[in-house]
Coordinates of C-alpha atoms in Angstrom, one line a residue:
M20 CA 142.0 128.0 85.3
R21 CA 142.9 125.0 83.2
S22 CA 142.3 125.6 79.0
C23 CA 140.4 122.7 78.3
T24 CA 140.3 122.4 74.3
R25 CA 137.5 120.5 74.3
L26 CA 135.2 122.5 76.6
K27 CA 135.9 125.8 74.4
H28 CA 132.5 124.7 72.6
F29 CA 130.7 125.7 76.0
V30 CA 133.3 127.6 77.7
N31 CA 134.0 131.0 76.2
D32 CA 134.7 133.6 79.1
G33 CA 137.5 132.0 81.0
G34 CA 135.7 131.0 84.5
P35 CA 133.4 127.9 85.1
L36 CA 129.8 126.4 83.9
I37 CA 127.7 126.5 86.9
L38 CA 125.3 123.0 87.0
D39 CA 122.4 123.3 88.9
G40 CA 121.6 121.1 92.4
G41 CA 119.6 118.3 93.3
L42 CA 116.3 118.4 91.7
A43 CA 115.1 115.5 93.8
T44 CA 115.3 117.7 96.8
E45 CA 113.6 120.7 95.4
L46 CA 111.0 118.4 94.5
E47 CA 110.5 116.6 98.0
A48 CA 110.3 120.3 99.6
Q49 CA 107.3 120.9 97.6
G50 CA 106.0 117.9 99.2
F51 CA 106.8 115.0 96.7
N52 CA 107.5 111.2 98.2
L53 CA 110.2 110.2 96.3
Q54 CA 112.9 107.5 98.0
V55 CA 110.8 104.6 97.8
D56 CA 110.1 105.1 94.6
P57 CA 112.4 103.1 92.5
L58 CA 111.4 105.5 89.7
W59 CA 112.5 108.5 91.9
N60 CA 111.7 112.3 90.0
A61 CA 111.6 110.4 86.9
R62 CA 108.0 109.1 87.9
L63 CA 107.3 112.7 87.5
L64 CA 107.7 112.7 84.0
H65 CA 104.5 111.1 83.6
T66 CA 102.3 112.3 86.7
N67 CA 103.3 116.0 87.2
P68 CA 106.0 117.4 84.2
Q69 CA 104.9 120.5 85.6
A70 CA 106.3 120.1 89.1
I71 CA 109.9 119.1 87.0
R72 CA 109.9 122.6 84.8
D73 CA 109.5 124.6 88.0
V74 CA 112.4 123.5 89.6
H75 CA 114.5 124.1 86.6
Y76 CA 112.6 127.1 86.4
R77 CA 114.3 128.0 90.0
F78 CA 117.8 126.7 89.3
L79 CA 117.9 128.8 86.1
L80 CA 116.7 131.9 88.1
S81 CA 120.0 131.1 90.6
G82 CA 122.1 130.9 87.6
A83 CA 122.7 127.7 86.9
D84 CA 124.5 127.8 83.8
V85 CA 123.3 123.8 82.7
I86 CA 120.4 122.2 83.9
T87 CA 120.0 118.5 84.4
T88 CA 117.4 116.3 83.4
A89 CA 115.2 114.2 85.5
T90 CA 116.1 111.2 84.1
Y91 CA 119.0 109.4 86.2
Q92 CA 116.3 106.7 87.8
A93 CA 114.3 106.9 84.1
S94 CA 115.0 103.8 81.8
I95 CA 112.8 102.0 79.5
R96 CA 112.8 99.0 81.8
G97 CA 111.6 100.7 84.6
F98 CA 108.6 102.7 82.6
I99 CA 107.5 99.6 81.3
K100 CA 108.0 97.9 84.5
Y101 CA 106.3 100.6 86.8
L102 CA 103.6 102.6 84.3
G103 CA 103.0 99.9 82.4
L104 CA 104.1 102.1 79.3
T105 CA 105.3 100.1 75.6
S106 CA 108.7 99.7 74.7
E107 CA 108.2 103.4 72.4
Q108 CA 105.7 104.7 75.2
A109 CA 109.3 104.6 77.4
G110 CA 111.2 106.0 74.5
E111 CA 109.5 109.2 74.7
L112 CA 108.8 109.7 77.7
L113 CA 113.0 109.1 78.6
M114 CA 112.5 112.0 75.7
S115 CA 110.2 114.3 77.6
G116 CA 113.0 115.2 80.1
V117 CA 115.3 117.1 77.4
H118 CA 112.1 118.5 75.9
L119 CA 110.9 120.0 79.6
A120 CA 114.5 121.3 80.2
R121 CA 115.1 123.1 76.7
E122 CA 111.7 124.4 77.2
T123 CA 111.8 125.7 80.6
V124 CA 115.6 127.5 79.3
K125 CA 113.2 129.0 76.1
K126 CA 110.8 130.2 79.0
C127 CA 113.5 131.6 81.6
L128 CA 115.1 133.7 78.5
S129 CA 111.7 134.8 77.7
D130 CA 110.7 136.1 81.1
S131 CA 113.7 137.5 81.8
N132 CA 113.8 140.2 78.6
L133 CA 117.4 139.1 78.3
T134 CA 119.6 139.9 75.1
G135 CA 122.8 138.5 74.5
Q136 CA 123.1 136.3 77.2
R137 CA 124.1 132.5 76.5
C138 CA 121.5 130.0 76.4
P139 CA 122.2 127.4 79.3
F140 CA 122.7 124.3 78.0
V141 CA 120.7 120.9 78.4
A142 CA 122.5 117.7 80.1
A143 CA 120.8 114.2 79.7
S144 CA 121.0 112.0 82.9
V145 CA 122.6 109.1 82.9
G146 CA 122.7 107.2 85.9
P147 CA 124.1 103.9 86.4
Y148 CA 122.3 100.5 86.4
G149 CA 122.3 100.2 90.1
A150 CA 119.8 103.4 89.9
F151 CA 117.4 100.6 88.3
L152 CA 118.0 98.1 90.8
H153 CA 117.0 101.0 93.5
D154 CA 119.1 99.1 95.9
G155 CA 122.0 101.4 97.2
S156 CA 124.0 99.7 94.5
E157 CA 125.1 102.7 92.8
Y158 CA 127.6 103.7 95.8
S159 CA 129.2 100.2 95.3
G160 CA 128.8 99.1 91.9
C161 CA 128.9 95.0 93.5
Y162 CA 126.5 94.8 90.3
A163 CA 129.3 95.3 88.1
D164 CA 131.7 91.9 89.1
E165 CA 128.8 89.9 87.6
M166 CA 127.6 91.6 84.6
S167 CA 130.4 91.9 81.5
I168 CA 131.0 95.0 79.7
E169 CA 128.5 93.9 76.9
E170 CA 125.8 93.1 79.6
L171 CA 126.2 96.7 81.0
K172 CA 125.8 98.1 77.0
V173 CA 123.1 96.5 76.4
W174 CA 121.6 97.5 79.6
H175 CA 122.3 101.7 78.8
R176 CA 121.8 101.6 75.2
P177 CA 118.4 101.9 74.9
Q178 CA 118.2 105.0 77.2
M179 CA 121.0 106.4 75.7
E180 CA 119.2 106.4 72.0
S181 CA 115.9 107.8 73.3
L182 CA 118.4 110.9 75.0
V183 CA 120.5 110.9 72.2
T184 CA 117.7 111.6 69.6
A185 CA 116.4 114.4 71.6
E186 CA 118.9 116.1 71.1
P187 CA 120.7 117.8 74.6
D188 CA 124.2 119.4 74.6
L189 CA 125.6 116.9 76.8
I190 CA 125.5 113.5 78.5
A191 CA 125.7 113.5 82.2
F192 CA 127.2 110.1 83.5
E193 CA 126.6 110.6 86.4
T194 CA 127.1 108.7 89.8
I195 CA 129.2 105.7 88.4
P196 CA 130.3 103.2 90.4
S197 CA 132.9 101.2 88.9
I198 CA 135.7 101.0 86.5
K199 CA 133.8 98.4 84.5
E200 CA 130.5 100.7 83.7
A201 CA 132.9 103.9 82.9
E202 CA 134.7 101.7 80.2
A203 CA 131.1 100.3 78.7
L204 CA 129.6 103.7 79.0
M205 CA 132.7 104.9 76.8
E206 CA 132.2 102.5 74.6
L207 CA 128.7 102.9 74.3
L208 CA 129.3 106.5 73.8
R209 CA 131.6 106.1 70.5
E210 CA 128.0 104.5 68.8
F211 CA 127.0 108.3 68.7
P212 CA 129.7 109.9 67.4
N213 CA 128.0 114.1 67.7
S214 CA 127.5 113.5 71.1
K215 CA 129.6 115.0 74.1
A216 CA 129.4 113.7 77.5
W217 CA 130.9 114.1 80.6
L218 CA 131.5 111.3 83.3
S219 CA 131.3 112.0 86.9
F220 CA 132.1 108.7 90.3
S221 CA 131.0 108.4 93.3
C222 CA 133.1 107.9 95.4
K223 CA 133.8 106.1 98.7
D224 CA 137.1 108.1 100.3
G225 CA 139.6 110.6 99.2
K226 CA 141.4 108.5 97.0
C227 CA 138.7 105.2 95.6
I228 CA 136.3 105.3 93.6
S229 CA 133.1 103.3 94.6
D230 CA 134.1 100.4 93.8
G231 CA 137.1 100.4 95.9
S232 CA 139.5 100.9 92.2
P233 CA 141.6 104.2 92.7
F234 CA 140.3 107.7 91.1
T235 CA 143.8 107.8 89.2
A236 CA 142.8 104.6 87.8
A237 CA 139.3 106.1 86.8
V238 CA 141.0 108.7 85.2
Q239 CA 143.4 107.5 83.4
L240 CA 140.7 105.4 81.8
T241 CA 138.6 108.4 80.1
N242 CA 141.5 109.9 79.3
R243 CA 141.1 106.9 76.6
S244 CA 137.3 108.5 75.2
Q245 CA 137.9 111.5 72.2
Q246 CA 134.2 112.5 73.1
L247 CA 134.3 113.3 76.8
V248 CA 134.7 116.5 78.0
A249 CA 135.0 116.6 81.8
V250 CA 135.4 113.7 83.9
G251 CA 135.0 113.7 88.1
V252 CA 132.8 113.1 91.2
N253 CA 129.4 113.6 92.1
C254 CA 127.5 113.0 94.9
C255 CA 130.0 112.9 97.6
S256 CA 130.9 114.2 100.6
P257 CA 132.3 118.8 99.1
R258 CA 135.6 117.8 101.7
L259 CA 136.3 115.0 99.4
V260 CA 136.5 116.8 96.4
E261 CA 139.8 118.5 96.8
P262 CA 141.8 115.5 97.9
L263 CA 140.6 112.9 94.6
L264 CA 141.6 115.7 92.2
D265 CA 144.7 116.6 93.5
S266 CA 145.5 112.6 93.2
A267 CA 144.6 112.3 89.9
M268 CA 145.7 115.9 88.7
S269 CA 148.9 115.0 86.5
L270 CA 147.2 112.1 84.9
L271 CA 144.2 114.2 83.6
S272 CA 144.6 115.0 79.5
P273 CA 144.7 118.5 78.5
D274 CA 141.2 117.8 76.7
L275 CA 139.6 117.4 79.4
C276 CA 138.7 119.6 82.8
W277 CA 136.9 118.1 86.1
V278 CA 133.5 118.2 86.5
V279 CA 132.8 118.2 90.5
Y280 CA 129.1 118.5 92.2
P281 CA 128.7 117.0 95.4
N282 CA 125.9 116.9 97.9
S283 CA 125.5 118.7 100.8
G284 CA 127.3 116.5 103.0
E285 CA 125.2 115.7 105.2
E286 CA 124.8 112.0 105.5
W287 CA 121.4 109.4 104.6
D288 CA 120.5 106.9 107.5
T289 CA 117.9 104.7 106.4
E290 CA 116.3 105.1 109.3
H291 CA 115.8 109.1 110.4
G292 CA 116.9 110.4 106.6
W293 CA 119.1 112.5 106.0
Q294 CA 121.5 113.3 109.0
T295 CA 123.7 116.6 109.5
S296 CA 128.0 115.7 109.3
T297 CA 130.0 117.8 111.6
T298 CA 133.0 117.3 109.1
S299 CA 130.5 118.8 106.4
S300 CA 132.4 121.8 104.7
S301 CA 129.9 123.8 102.3
I302 CA 130.5 124.1 98.8
S303 CA 130.5 127.9 98.0
K304 CA 133.6 128.0 100.7
L305 CA 135.4 125.7 98.5
F306 CA 134.0 126.5 95.2
P307 CA 137.3 128.6 94.5
T308 CA 139.6 125.9 95.6
W309 CA 138.4 123.6 92.9
V310 CA 138.7 126.3 90.5
K311 CA 142.6 126.6 91.2
Q312 CA 142.6 123.1 90.7
G313 CA 141.1 123.6 87.3
A314 CA 137.3 122.8 87.3
A315 CA 135.2 123.8 84.5
L316 CA 131.9 122.4 85.9
I317 CA 131.1 123.0 89.6
G318 CA 127.5 122.3 90.8
G319 CA 125.3 120.1 93.5
C320 CA 124.1 117.2 93.9
C321 CA 121.9 116.2 96.6
R322 CA 120.4 118.7 99.7
V323 CA 122.0 121.7 97.4
G324 CA 119.3 123.7 96.7
P325 CA 118.5 126.7 94.4
A326 CA 120.1 129.3 97.2
E327 CA 123.8 127.5 97.2
I328 CA 123.8 127.6 93.7
A329 CA 123.1 131.4 93.2
E330 CA 125.9 131.9 95.7
L331 CA 128.1 130.3 93.2
Q332 CA 127.1 132.3 90.5
Q333 CA 127.8 135.0 92.8
Q334 CA 131.2 134.0 92.8
V335 CA 131.6 133.3 89.5
K336 CA 130.7 137.3 89.0
G337 CA 133.1 138.2 91.5
R338 CA 136.1 136.4 89.7
G339 CA 134.9 138.3 86.4
G340 CA 133.5 135.4 85.1
F341 CA 129.8 135.4 82.8
Q342 CA 126.7 136.3 83.4
A343 CA 124.3 133.7 84.3
A344 CA 121.7 133.7 81.8
A345 CA 119.1 134.0 84.3
A346 CA 121.0 136.1 86.7
A347 CA 119.2 139.5 86.2
H348 CA 115.7 138.2 86.3

């Protein structure tokens, strides 16, 4: 496995960290209708925080080493517009996403009565501007053509200020569709010099991110940041991960590792919902290949549940890697 100097603070045992799966997927399985909600699962931070705790808990018991907060589609402006909150209240609600995750980690470790195990990490999710637009543009990045880097920084800054104040272990810049937005986030990250982050792109095929830019160009861009610990892809089909990583393998800085957490491989149809794809592949089957390619953070996105995360953690154990904090529960 690739040696990643910046990730050694988080990975000490030579094996990959296992991320959680689709938070919204599990919430929808519990009967919550999120697809039409412009706040998506972030609304539940306000209306039903216990439901979020419960899903975090299930992923931890399945062996997740990192849980990601329910803040992907959260924003100060969105909370003001759709919940009628003040700016201060909106900031506090964003921070609560980190606090909920931290509290759940503490409860899981206490309930499991484990000693000597490393505490799972909390990654604060920061979605693209397109997530706020709620029009699917996080999979095209088309809005970036009409925005400057400074305008994108202005949009993201309030969310970053709140999340960093809550002190997560990492920031997760997720499903970023464009080179321009990635550059804006990297510049913004420098305003928070004590924070570390990963940056994962949404991709349209095995060579390009969603705005059509080569994945190689995206990786070269991230090499310029001293605060990123990993770069990679999320919410794409599992079958795209290997060619994407292969295309940029020689360009990846020795200080960075890959982060990969694709969806289940199913395809979203606006009329019929998630549809099984004949070309989809199980993330557990492809997991060994991603590890060989140097992936140090591996998990799942939409339609990936605790059972699939447990399968990944079992493979880590089989490879002699570290034990998950709650695997023995």
